[in-house]
Short mmCIF file of C-alpha atoms in Angstrom, two decimals:
data_model
loop_
_atom_site.label_atom_id
_atom_site.label_comp_id
_atom_site.label_asym_id
_atom_site.label_seq_id
_atom_site.Cartn_x
_atom_site.Cartn_y
_atom_site.Cartn_z
CA UNK N 1 -24.83 20.56 14.71
CA UNK N 2 -21.63 21.98 13.27
CA UNK N 3 -21.53 24.79 15.82
CA UNK N 4 -21.91 22.35 18.61
CA UNK N 5 -19.00 20.28 17.34
CA UNK N 6 -16.82 23.41 17.05
CA UNK N 7 -17.74 24.32 20.74
CA UNK N 8 -16.75 20.91 21.94
CA UNK N 9 -13.58 21.04 20.00
CA UNK N 10 -12.67 24.39 21.55
CA UNK N 11 -13.35 23.19 25.03
CA UNK N 12 -11.40 20.06 24.41
CA UNK N 13 -8.23 21.92 23.05
CA UNK N 14 -8.49 24.45 25.87
CA UNK N 15 -8.41 21.64 28.41
CA UNK N 16 -5.82 19.49 26.63
CA UNK N 17 -2.74 21.65 27.50
CA UNK N 18 -3.46 21.38 31.17
CA UNK N 19 -3.96 17.61 30.94
CA UNK N 20 -0.79 17.30 29.02
CA UNK N 21 1.23 19.22 31.54
CA UNK N 22 -0.05 17.05 34.31
CA UNK N 23 0.38 13.75 32.56
CA UNK N 24 3.37 14.40 30.32
CA UNK N 25 5.93 12.71 32.60
CA UNK N 26 3.83 9.76 32.92
CA UNK N 27 3.18 9.52 29.23
CA UNK N 28 6.86 9.69 28.44
CA UNK N 29 7.17 6.21 30.01
CA UNK N 30 4.73 4.85 27.48
CA UNK N 31 6.85 5.70 24.42
CA UNK N 32 8.17 2.82 22.19
CA UNK N 33 11.64 3.13 23.77
CA UNK N 34 10.21 2.44 27.19
CA UNK N 35 11.82 -0.41 29.23
CA UNK N 36 8.56 -0.87 31.28
CA UNK N 37 5.24 -2.19 29.94
CA UNK N 38 4.70 -1.43 26.29
CA UNK N 39 0.87 -1.31 26.74
CA UNK N 40 -0.30 2.31 26.62
CA UNK N 41 -1.49 3.99 29.80
CA UNK N 42 -4.96 5.32 29.66
CA UNK N 43 -6.65 8.28 31.42
CA UNK N 44 -10.13 9.49 32.00
CA UNK N 45 -11.70 11.50 29.07
CA UNK N 46 -8.62 11.37 26.84
CA UNK N 47 -7.98 7.50 27.06
CA UNK N 48 -4.43 6.81 25.56
CA UNK N 49 -4.40 9.90 23.36
CA UNK N 50 -1.12 11.21 24.73
CA UNK N 51 0.74 8.02 24.08
CA UNK N 52 -0.92 7.65 20.65
CA UNK N 53 0.11 11.26 19.74
CA UNK N 54 3.74 10.83 20.95
CA UNK N 55 4.11 7.71 18.77
CA UNK N 56 2.42 9.02 15.56
CA UNK N 57 5.80 9.08 13.81
CA UNK N 58 6.40 5.33 14.47
CA UNK N 59 2.83 4.25 14.84
CA UNK N 60 3.24 1.02 12.85
CA UNK N 61 6.18 -0.11 14.94
CA UNK N 62 4.33 0.97 18.13
CA UNK N 63 1.22 -1.08 17.29
CA UNK N 64 3.42 -4.02 16.41
CA UNK N 65 5.20 -3.95 19.77
CA UNK N 66 1.74 -3.76 21.57
CA UNK N 67 0.43 -6.69 19.69
CA UNK N 68 3.58 -8.82 20.08
CA UNK N 69 2.92 -8.41 23.89
CA UNK N 70 -0.62 -9.51 23.90
CA UNK N 71 -1.66 -13.10 24.38
CA UNK N 72 -3.84 -13.24 21.18
CA UNK N 73 -2.15 -10.36 19.43
CA UNK N 74 -5.20 -8.23 19.82
CA UNK N 75 -5.54 -5.03 21.83
CA UNK N 76 -8.38 -2.59 22.47
CA UNK N 77 -7.06 1.07 22.26
CA UNK N 78 -9.03 3.57 24.36
CA UNK N 79 -9.27 6.97 22.72
CA UNK N 80 -10.88 10.31 23.34
CA UNK N 81 -14.38 10.58 24.95
CA UNK N 82 -14.74 6.87 25.36
CA UNK N 83 -14.15 5.88 21.73
CA UNK N 84 -12.22 2.74 21.04
CA UNK N 85 -10.21 1.09 18.27
CA UNK N 86 -9.48 -2.64 18.23
CA UNK N 87 -5.99 -3.64 16.86
CA UNK N 88 -5.32 -7.31 15.83
CA UNK N 89 -2.66 -9.48 14.29
CA UNK N 90 -4.49 -12.76 15.22
CA UNK N 91 -5.32 -14.83 11.98
CA UNK N 92 -8.63 -16.16 13.40
CA UNK N 93 -9.73 -12.57 14.00
CA UNK N 94 -8.59 -11.52 10.64
CA UNK N 95 -10.55 -14.28 8.94
CA UNK N 96 -13.64 -13.36 11.00
CA UNK N 97 -13.37 -9.79 9.83
CA UNK N 98 -12.49 -10.33 6.23
CA UNK N 99 -14.61 -13.36 5.51
CA UNK N 100 -16.72 -15.09 8.12
CA UNK N 101 -18.56 -11.93 9.28
CA UNK N 102 -17.68 -9.77 6.18
CA UNK N 103 -20.92 -7.89 6.12
CA UNK N 104 -20.39 -6.58 9.64
CA UNK N 105 -16.98 -5.00 8.77
CA UNK N 106 -17.31 -2.63 5.79
CA UNK N 107 -14.87 0.13 5.27
CA UNK N 108 -17.48 2.30 7.04
CA UNK N 109 -18.52 5.90 7.12
CA UNK N 110 -15.24 7.17 8.81
CA UNK N 111 -12.93 5.78 6.06
CA UNK N 112 -15.33 6.75 3.31
CA UNK N 113 -15.65 10.41 4.67
CA UNK N 114 -11.87 10.82 4.85
CA UNK N 115 -11.33 9.72 1.21
CA UNK N 116 -14.52 10.74 -0.48
CA UNK N 117 -13.36 14.07 -1.86
CA UNK N 118 -10.47 12.21 -3.64
CA UNK N 119 -11.91 8.78 -4.51
CA UNK N 120 -15.58 9.61 -4.63
CA UNK N 121 -17.58 6.31 -4.88
CA UNK N 122 -14.70 4.31 -6.48
CA UNK N 123 -14.32 0.64 -5.68
CA UNK N 124 -11.67 1.28 -2.92
CA UNK N 125 -14.03 3.73 -1.18
CA UNK N 126 -17.36 1.93 -1.57
CA UNK N 127 -19.42 -0.40 0.55
CA UNK N 128 -22.61 -2.41 0.11
CA UNK N 129 -24.41 -2.67 -3.33
CA UNK N 130 -22.17 0.00 -4.83
CA UNK N 131 -19.05 -1.95 -4.11
CA UNK N 132 -20.62 -5.23 -5.22
CA UNK N 133 -21.59 -3.80 -8.60
CA UNK N 134 -18.13 -2.14 -9.17
CA UNK N 135 -16.37 -5.32 -8.04
CA UNK N 136 -18.47 -7.43 -10.54
CA UNK N 137 -17.70 -5.05 -13.33
CA UNK N 138 -14.02 -4.72 -12.54
CA UNK N 139 -13.61 -8.47 -11.90
CA UNK N 140 -14.85 -9.36 -15.42
CA UNK N 141 -12.24 -7.04 -17.09
CA UNK N 142 -9.40 -8.20 -14.86
CA UNK N 143 -9.96 -11.88 -15.82
CA UNK N 144 -9.58 -11.27 -19.58
CA UNK N 145 -6.44 -12.59 -21.43
CA UNK N 146 -6.55 -9.43 -23.55
CA UNK N 147 -5.92 -7.13 -20.38
CA UNK N 148 -3.10 -9.43 -19.28
CA UNK N 149 -1.47 -9.20 -22.70
CA UNK N 150 -1.79 -5.37 -22.64
CA UNK N 151 -0.25 -5.29 -19.16
CA UNK N 152 2.67 -7.33 -20.44
CA UNK N 153 3.13 -5.02 -23.42
CA UNK N 154 3.01 -1.82 -21.20
CA UNK N 155 5.42 -3.19 -18.69
CA UNK N 156 7.96 -4.43 -21.35
CA UNK N 157 7.91 -1.12 -23.19
CA UNK N 158 8.51 0.92 -19.92
CA UNK N 159 11.23 -1.52 -18.84
CA UNK N 160 13.23 -1.76 -22.10
CA UNK N 161 12.54 1.74 -23.51
CA UNK N 162 12.94 3.76 -20.32
CA UNK N 163 14.17 1.99 -17.22
CA UNK N 164 17.15 -0.15 -18.71
CA UNK N 165 18.53 2.85 -20.64
CA UNK N 166 18.32 5.08 -17.50
CA UNK N 167 20.17 2.49 -15.34
CA UNK N 168 22.76 2.02 -18.23
CA UNK N 169 23.32 5.85 -18.23
CA UNK N 170 23.73 5.81 -14.47
CA UNK N 171 26.40 3.11 -14.77
CA UNK N 172 28.46 5.06 -17.54
CA UNK N 173 27.98 8.31 -15.75
CA UNK N 174 28.59 6.86 -12.25
CA UNK N 175 25.37 8.64 -11.04
CA UNK N 176 23.40 8.16 -7.87
CA UNK N 177 19.75 7.50 -8.36
CA UNK N 178 16.93 7.34 -5.87
CA UNK N 179 15.60 3.87 -6.69
CA UNK N 180 12.42 4.64 -4.66
CA UNK N 181 11.65 7.58 -6.98
CA UNK N 182 12.63 5.71 -10.04
CA UNK N 183 10.27 2.78 -9.16
CA UNK N 184 7.41 5.03 -8.37
CA UNK N 185 7.74 6.83 -11.69
CA UNK N 186 7.93 3.30 -13.49
CA UNK N 187 4.75 2.27 -11.62
CA UNK N 188 2.86 5.51 -12.23
CA UNK N 189 3.62 5.46 -15.96
CA UNK N 190 2.46 1.78 -16.07
CA UNK N 191 -0.74 2.22 -14.07
CA UNK N 192 -1.73 5.36 -15.96
CA UNK N 193 -1.35 3.66 -19.35
CA UNK N 194 -3.21 0.58 -18.03
CA UNK N 195 -6.08 2.53 -16.48
CA UNK N 196 -6.42 5.51 -18.74
CA UNK N 197 -4.42 4.65 -21.78
CA UNK N 198 -2.51 7.83 -20.91
CA UNK N 199 1.34 7.97 -20.70
CA UNK N 200 2.38 10.66 -18.19
CA UNK N 201 6.05 9.94 -19.22
CA UNK N 202 7.39 10.32 -15.59
CA UNK N 203 10.34 8.01 -16.30
CA UNK N 204 12.24 10.20 -18.73
CA UNK N 205 15.97 10.80 -18.40
CA UNK N 206 15.25 14.35 -17.04
CA UNK N 207 13.00 12.86 -14.32
CA UNK N 208 10.46 15.64 -14.96
CA UNK N 209 7.88 16.90 -12.52
CA UNK N 210 4.35 16.37 -13.92
CA UNK N 211 1.33 18.22 -12.52
CA UNK N 212 -0.89 15.22 -12.56
CA UNK N 213 1.67 12.96 -10.73
CA UNK N 214 2.44 15.66 -8.19
CA UNK N 215 -1.23 16.44 -7.57
CA UNK N 216 -1.90 12.70 -7.12
CA UNK N 217 0.93 12.38 -4.58
CA UNK N 218 -0.38 15.40 -2.57
CA UNK N 219 -4.05 14.11 -2.77
CA UNK N 220 -2.94 10.62 -1.53
CA UNK N 221 -0.72 11.92 1.25
CA UNK N 222 -3.14 14.56 2.67
CA UNK N 223 -6.23 12.25 2.47
CA UNK N 224 -4.37 9.59 4.43
CA UNK N 225 -3.48 12.32 7.00
CA UNK N 226 -7.23 12.91 7.51
CA UNK N 227 -7.72 9.15 8.24
CA UNK N 228 -4.87 9.03 10.67
CA UNK N 229 -5.83 12.15 12.62
CA UNK N 230 -6.64 11.26 16.25
CA UNK N 231 -9.52 13.70 16.03
CA UNK N 232 -11.62 13.99 12.73
CA UNK N 233 -13.08 17.23 13.93
CA UNK N 234 -9.63 18.84 13.16
CA UNK N 235 -9.66 18.20 9.48
CA UNK N 236 -13.41 18.78 9.09
CA UNK N 237 -12.90 22.24 10.69
CA UNK N 238 -9.95 23.00 8.50
CA UNK N 239 -12.01 21.88 5.27
CA UNK N 240 -15.03 24.11 6.37
CA UNK N 241 -12.72 27.15 6.61
CA UNK N 242 -10.65 26.09 3.64
CA UNK N 243 -7.32 26.54 5.42
CA UNK N 244 -4.01 24.74 5.95
CA UNK N 245 -3.57 21.16 4.65
CA UNK N 246 -7.28 21.10 3.54
CA UNK N 247 -6.80 23.95 1.25
CA UNK N 248 -3.82 22.25 -0.30
CA UNK N 249 -5.84 18.94 -0.48
CA UNK N 250 -8.74 20.77 -2.31
CA UNK N 251 -6.39 22.18 -5.02
CA UNK N 252 -4.66 18.67 -5.46
CA UNK N 253 -7.97 16.88 -5.77
CA UNK N 254 -9.30 19.39 -8.16
CA UNK N 255 -6.23 18.94 -10.43
CA UNK N 256 -6.44 15.17 -10.26
CA UNK N 257 -10.09 14.94 -11.04
CA UNK N 258 -10.17 17.68 -13.63
CA UNK N 259 -7.34 15.95 -15.54
CA UNK N 260 -9.10 12.47 -15.16
CA UNK N 261 -12.39 13.83 -16.44
CA UNK N 262 -10.63 15.36 -19.37
CA UNK N 263 -9.10 12.02 -20.24
CA UNK N 264 -12.50 10.40 -19.92
CA UNK N 265 -14.21 12.92 -22.30
CA UNK N 266 -11.41 12.59 -24.79
CA UNK N 267 -11.65 8.68 -24.55
CA UNK N 268 -15.41 8.83 -25.11
CA UNK N 269 -14.94 11.00 -28.13
CA UNK N 270 -12.29 8.77 -29.48
CA UNK N 271 -14.51 5.66 -29.10
CA UNK N 272 -17.50 7.34 -30.67
CA UNK N 273 -15.58 8.40 -33.73
CA UNK N 274 -13.55 5.18 -34.13
CA UNK N 275 -15.85 2.23 -33.86
CA UNK N 276 -13.05 -0.16 -34.63
CA UNK N 277 -10.77 1.21 -31.88
CA UNK N 278 -9.51 -1.68 -29.80
CA UNK N 279 -10.45 -1.48 -26.10
CA UNK N 280 -7.19 -2.18 -24.31
CA UNK N 281 -7.00 0.16 -21.25
CA UNK N 282 -9.49 -0.25 -18.44
CA UNK N 283 -11.19 3.12 -19.17
CA UNK N 284 -11.88 2.02 -22.74
CA UNK N 285 -13.21 -1.24 -21.48
CA UNK N 286 -15.58 0.33 -18.95
CA UNK N 287 -16.87 2.81 -21.53
CA UNK N 288 -17.32 0.17 -24.23
CA UNK N 289 -19.25 -2.10 -21.74
CA UNK N 290 -21.92 0.59 -21.41
CA UNK N 291 -20.69 2.37 -18.27
CA UNK N 292 -20.62 5.94 -19.74
CA UNK N 293 -21.42 7.96 -16.56
CA UNK N 294 -18.39 10.36 -16.24
CA UNK N 295 -18.31 10.39 -12.41
CA UNK N 296 -18.55 6.58 -12.24
CA UNK N 297 -15.70 5.81 -14.51
CA UNK N 298 -13.61 8.65 -13.19
CA UNK N 299 -14.06 7.36 -9.52
CA UNK N 300 -13.21 3.67 -10.43
CA UNK N 301 -10.19 4.45 -12.58
CA UNK N 302 -8.67 7.04 -10.08
CA UNK N 303 -9.17 4.18 -7.42
CA UNK N 304 -7.23 1.79 -9.64
CA UNK N 305 -4.39 4.32 -10.21
CA UNK N 306 -4.14 4.67 -6.40
CA UNK N 307 -3.95 0.93 -5.87
CA UNK N 308 -1.29 0.28 -8.50
CA UNK N 309 0.75 3.54 -8.01
CA UNK N 310 2.60 2.99 -4.72
CA UNK N 311 2.02 -0.68 -3.85
CA UNK N 312 4.35 -2.38 -6.34
CA UNK N 313 7.05 0.39 -6.01
CA UNK N 314 7.05 0.20 -2.23
CA UNK N 315 7.32 -3.68 -2.31
CA UNK N 316 10.23 -3.39 -4.84
CA UNK N 317 12.06 -0.73 -3.04
CA UNK N 318 12.40 -2.92 0.11
CA UNK N 319 12.95 -6.05 -2.01
CA UNK N 320 16.09 -4.59 -3.57
CA UNK N 321 17.41 -3.44 -0.14
CA UNK N 322 16.92 -6.92 1.26
CA UNK N 323 18.45 -8.73 -1.67
CA UNK N 324 21.51 -6.45 -1.40
CA UNK N 325 21.87 -7.34 2.28
CA UNK N 326 21.57 -11.09 1.50
CA UNK N 327 24.00 -11.96 -1.30
CA UNK N 328 23.04 -15.63 -0.98
CA UNK N 329 19.54 -14.71 -1.98
CA UNK N 330 20.77 -12.65 -4.91
CA UNK N 331 22.84 -15.63 -6.12
CA UNK N 332 19.77 -17.87 -6.16
CA UNK N 333 17.84 -15.22 -8.00
CA UNK N 334 20.62 -14.96 -10.66
CA UNK N 335 20.79 -18.66 -11.06
CA UNK N 336 16.94 -18.77 -11.81
CA UNK N 337 17.24 -15.89 -14.21
CA UNK N 338 20.06 -17.55 -16.05
CA UNK N 339 17.85 -20.46 -16.70
CA UNK N 340 15.30 -18.33 -18.60
CA UNK N 341 15.60 -16.57 -21.96
CA UNK N 342 16.86 -13.11 -22.34
CA UNK N 343 13.41 -11.67 -22.69
CA UNK N 344 11.08 -13.92 -20.79
CA UNK N 345 7.61 -14.42 -21.94
CA UNK N 346 4.79 -14.48 -19.39
CA UNK N 347 4.94 -18.26 -18.78
CA UNK N 348 8.68 -18.10 -18.01
CA UNK N 349 8.25 -15.25 -15.64
CA UNK N 350 5.40 -17.12 -13.95
CA UNK N 351 7.71 -20.01 -13.37
CA UNK N 352 10.26 -17.96 -11.49
CA UNK N 353 9.38 -19.36 -8.12
CA UNK N 354 12.40 -18.27 -6.19
CA UNK N 355 11.89 -14.69 -7.22
CA UNK N 356 8.14 -15.06 -6.34
CA UNK N 357 9.17 -16.38 -2.89
CA UNK N 358 11.63 -13.62 -2.42
CA UNK N 359 9.00 -10.95 -3.24
CA UNK N 360 6.46 -12.63 -0.86
CA UNK N 361 9.18 -12.62 1.96
CA UNK N 362 10.01 -9.01 1.40
CA UNK N 363 6.37 -8.02 1.68
CA UNK N 364 6.00 -10.20 4.76
CA UNK N 365 8.51 -7.90 6.50
CA UNK N 366 7.58 -4.67 4.65
CA UNK N 367 4.08 -4.98 3.32
CA UNK N 368 3.00 -2.06 1.00
CA UNK N 369 -0.16 -1.50 3.08
CA UNK N 370 0.91 -2.06 6.75
CA UNK N 371 -2.60 -1.77 8.22
CA UNK N 372 -6.09 -1.84 7.09
CA UNK N 373 -9.24 -0.71 9.01
CA UNK N 374 -12.91 -1.62 9.00
CA UNK N 375 -15.81 -0.25 10.98
CA UNK N 376 -18.25 -2.52 12.86
CA UNK N 377 -21.93 -2.21 11.77
CA UNK N 378 -23.24 -4.15 14.82
CA UNK N 379 -21.94 -5.34 18.12
CA UNK N 380 -19.77 -8.40 17.80
CA UNK N 381 -17.38 -10.75 19.53
CA UNK N 382 -14.16 -11.75 17.76
CA UNK N 383 -12.94 -15.34 17.91
CA UNK N 384 -10.42 -14.55 20.63
CA UNK N 385 -13.17 -13.13 22.88
CA UNK N 386 -12.64 -9.47 22.18
CA UNK N 387 -15.84 -7.45 22.33
CA UNK N 388 -16.51 -5.06 19.52
CA UNK N 389 -19.18 -2.45 19.86
CA UNK N 390 -21.22 -1.03 17.07
CA UNK N 391 -19.27 1.74 15.23
CA UNK N 392 -15.93 0.56 16.56
CA UNK N 393 -12.94 0.83 14.25
CA UNK N 394 -11.25 -2.52 13.86
CA UNK N 395 -7.63 -2.61 12.39
CA UNK N 396 -5.84 -5.69 11.30
CA UNK N 397 -2.04 -5.24 10.78
CA UNK N 398 -0.08 -7.18 8.11
CA UNK N 399 3.03 -5.51 9.19
CA UNK N 400 2.62 -6.79 12.79
CA UNK N 401 1.56 -10.19 11.48
CA UNK N 402 4.75 -10.59 9.61
CA UNK N 403 6.62 -10.23 12.84
CA UNK N 404 4.63 -12.75 14.98
CA UNK N 405 6.76 -15.65 16.31
CA UNK N 406 3.56 -17.74 16.73
CA UNK N 407 2.96 -17.40 12.93
CA UNK N 408 6.49 -17.40 11.47
CA UNK N 409 8.62 -19.14 14.10
CA UNK N 410 11.59 -17.90 16.16
CA UNK N 411 13.36 -16.78 12.88
CA UNK N 412 10.60 -14.33 11.88
CA UNK N 413 13.13 -11.48 11.77
CA UNK N 414 15.20 -13.18 9.10
CA UNK N 415 14.72 -12.61 5.41
CA UNK N 416 14.32 -16.26 4.23
CA UNK N 417 12.65 -16.84 0.80
CA UNK N 418 13.02 -20.51 1.48
CA UNK N 419 10.21 -20.39 4.06
CA UNK N 420 7.91 -20.19 0.96
CA UNK N 421 9.55 -23.06 -0.88
CA UNK N 422 9.98 -26.75 -0.83
CA UNK N 423 12.26 -28.97 -2.86
CA UNK N 424 10.75 -31.33 -5.30
CA UNK N 425 12.17 -34.83 -6.06
CA UNK N 426 13.91 -33.50 -9.23
CA UNK N 427 15.68 -30.86 -6.94
CA UNK N 428 13.74 -27.96 -8.24
CA UNK N 429 12.00 -25.39 -5.99
CA UNK N 430 8.22 -25.38 -5.81
CA UNK N 431 6.22 -22.46 -4.25
CA UNK N 432 4.17 -23.14 -1.00
CA UNK N 433 1.57 -20.41 -0.46
CA UNK N 434 0.28 -19.27 2.93
CA UNK N 435 -3.19 -18.92 4.24
CA UNK N 436 -4.28 -15.46 3.16
CA UNK N 437 -5.56 -14.72 6.74
CA UNK N 438 -2.06 -15.39 8.03
CA UNK N 439 -0.61 -13.30 5.25
CA UNK N 440 -3.23 -10.66 4.20
CA UNK N 441 -0.79 -8.43 2.27
CA UNK N 442 -3.39 -8.55 -0.65
CA UNK N 443 -6.39 -8.54 1.70
CA UNK N 444 -8.42 -11.66 1.73
CA UNK N 445 -12.02 -12.88 1.45
CA UNK N 446 -14.50 -11.15 -0.90
CA UNK N 447 -12.36 -7.96 -1.14
CA UNK N 448 -9.02 -9.69 -1.98
CA UNK N 449 -6.97 -7.74 -4.45
CA UNK N 450 -8.09 -8.05 -8.04
CA UNK N 451 -4.73 -7.06 -9.33
CA UNK N 452 -2.66 -9.62 -7.34
CA UNK N 453 -1.53 -11.68 -10.25
CA UNK N 454 -0.94 -8.56 -12.29
CA UNK N 455 1.25 -7.08 -9.64
CA UNK N 456 3.32 -10.15 -9.31
CA UNK N 457 3.76 -10.25 -13.19
CA UNK N 458 4.94 -6.67 -13.21
CA UNK N 459 7.39 -7.17 -10.28
CA UNK N 460 8.91 -10.33 -11.44
CA UNK N 461 9.46 -8.88 -15.01
CA UNK N 462 11.05 -5.88 -13.49
CA UNK N 463 13.25 -7.90 -11.01
CA UNK N 464 14.48 -10.23 -13.87
CA UNK N 465 14.98 -7.23 -16.26
CA UNK N 466 17.18 -5.27 -13.76
CA UNK N 467 19.15 -8.03 -11.99
CA UNK N 468 19.90 -9.77 -15.30
CA UNK N 469 21.99 -6.78 -16.38
CA UNK N 470 22.65 -4.78 -13.22
CA UNK N 471 23.85 -4.96 -9.60
CA UNK N 472 22.01 -2.46 -7.24
CA UNK N 473 24.35 -1.08 -4.62
CA UNK N 474 23.18 1.36 -1.97
CA UNK N 475 24.92 4.72 -2.10
CA UNK N 476 25.02 5.29 1.60
CA UNK N 477 27.40 5.32 4.46
CA UNK N 478 28.53 2.10 6.05
CA UNK N 479 25.93 1.00 8.63
CA UNK N 480 23.00 2.77 6.87
CA UNK N 481 19.64 1.38 7.93
CA UNK N 482 16.63 2.53 6.11
CA UNK N 483 13.65 3.83 8.09
CA UNK N 484 10.14 2.39 7.37
CA UNK N 485 7.51 5.04 7.26
CA UNK N 486 3.76 4.56 6.50
CA UNK N 487 1.24 6.85 4.77
CA UNK N 488 -1.49 5.21 2.85
CA UNK N 489 1.18 2.84 1.77
CA UNK N 490 4.77 2.41 2.92
CA UNK N 491 7.95 4.25 1.95
CA UNK N 492 11.61 4.33 2.74
CA UNK N 493 12.22 7.59 4.55
CA UNK N 494 14.35 9.95 2.50
CA UNK N 495 14.42 7.60 -0.57
CA UNK N 496 16.81 4.87 -1.46
CA UNK N 497 19.96 6.25 -3.01
CA UNK N 498 21.79 3.67 -5.09
CA UNK N 499 24.58 3.20 -7.63
CA UNK N 500 24.25 0.80 -10.48
CA UNK N 501 26.99 -1.68 -11.63
CA UNK N 502 26.81 -3.43 -15.00
CA UNK N 503 27.08 -7.23 -14.74
CA UNK N 504 29.33 -9.31 -16.92
CA UNK N 505 28.47 -12.89 -16.88
CA UNK N 506 25.81 -13.73 -14.36
CA UNK N 507 27.30 -15.06 -11.18
#
């Protein structure tokens, strides 16, 4: 079977240059900058492969422009050899996929194969009974008050012992920091301590490179490249021959999983010798509840590190950029912070509704996970009438949904936290949530993010802790516009260089 696939791949790639030469001029008109129709041209055999390939660097923006020009914000993309992918930003379709017909739209074998070497059978790479079991186990732990308290303690320690001193040092030394890198380090330290009980100490003043963090970054990036590849046969062949990016991925995954298993073994030994040891981190909780299989706990904990590592840092990077660009928003945030104590306890952070609304609005425009894909188990018809054949990949796009006039109105492009708020009779703001199928930034339905409330807690504590004392100012030339790029999660291309100014009185 493999030899046949290799033969087909060779024939295809021998033919592709000739097709590209013939169709290149036509495909150029289908790029994002085209003034003609934004819907991609398709050809026999290769479908819209050429247009897709030419827009790989800005695929999220390209998908968004397509969906903005479709009556129901849904489009069927024709790919190589007759395969298809359905793209949608239509809330009724999203509800159907994530809830109404949930069982027909699992992650599917394509996604699981791409990430299996990295995530194994972890909760974010599992379907069916395996997912249900892991979800049940994880849900129980995430709903405990003791875990929430532990998260508060970890975040506060990282904020006050590492981040604030680093920002103070940047002020006194007039240093330029890459805020994106700083926030990623902050998040990685936090999530490793919460998941493993291990402190990688990435956010030290020297900003050290750590093997585990670097390997995790490589494993995440290269695994997501697999999933985004127009033809999976390419990465499968590279893996078979252990060459190129697949060789690098194999090394990165080996380092991540070897380190994770070492921590698991040490934790098991620690728990067996100290019966009174308090189970605070997730790994200890799973082991103490009877889940002692090394591969099982490694898979599930690595999955949680992946989920918490880049999502909050991505959201906060864009948040600080937007707040800087909108001083009226920063003024309202400072006013809210001023009303709270110097070191807010959980309940006070929870009541910071304007910061909460500002974070939601930032994630509407720049969601940490801009698209999510499922794979149909059986033939189906979406609520808008789109036909989905068995095995078809179906992608819903939170990034595109945040840019739909039909959902958010004609001012969708504006950063307006007030769209999430209403004034009460006493004049105070109260938060007004959105339907999760209109705003699926944290997914929705049975697979809705377990760590949603924990993520908001961390982000609001960090925002209050930074803006109370410092003003974040981009260290870039006038007219600088950051570029949105997407891997498994989103990033600001080239980082976010900033200078930090100390605040006097909050104003």
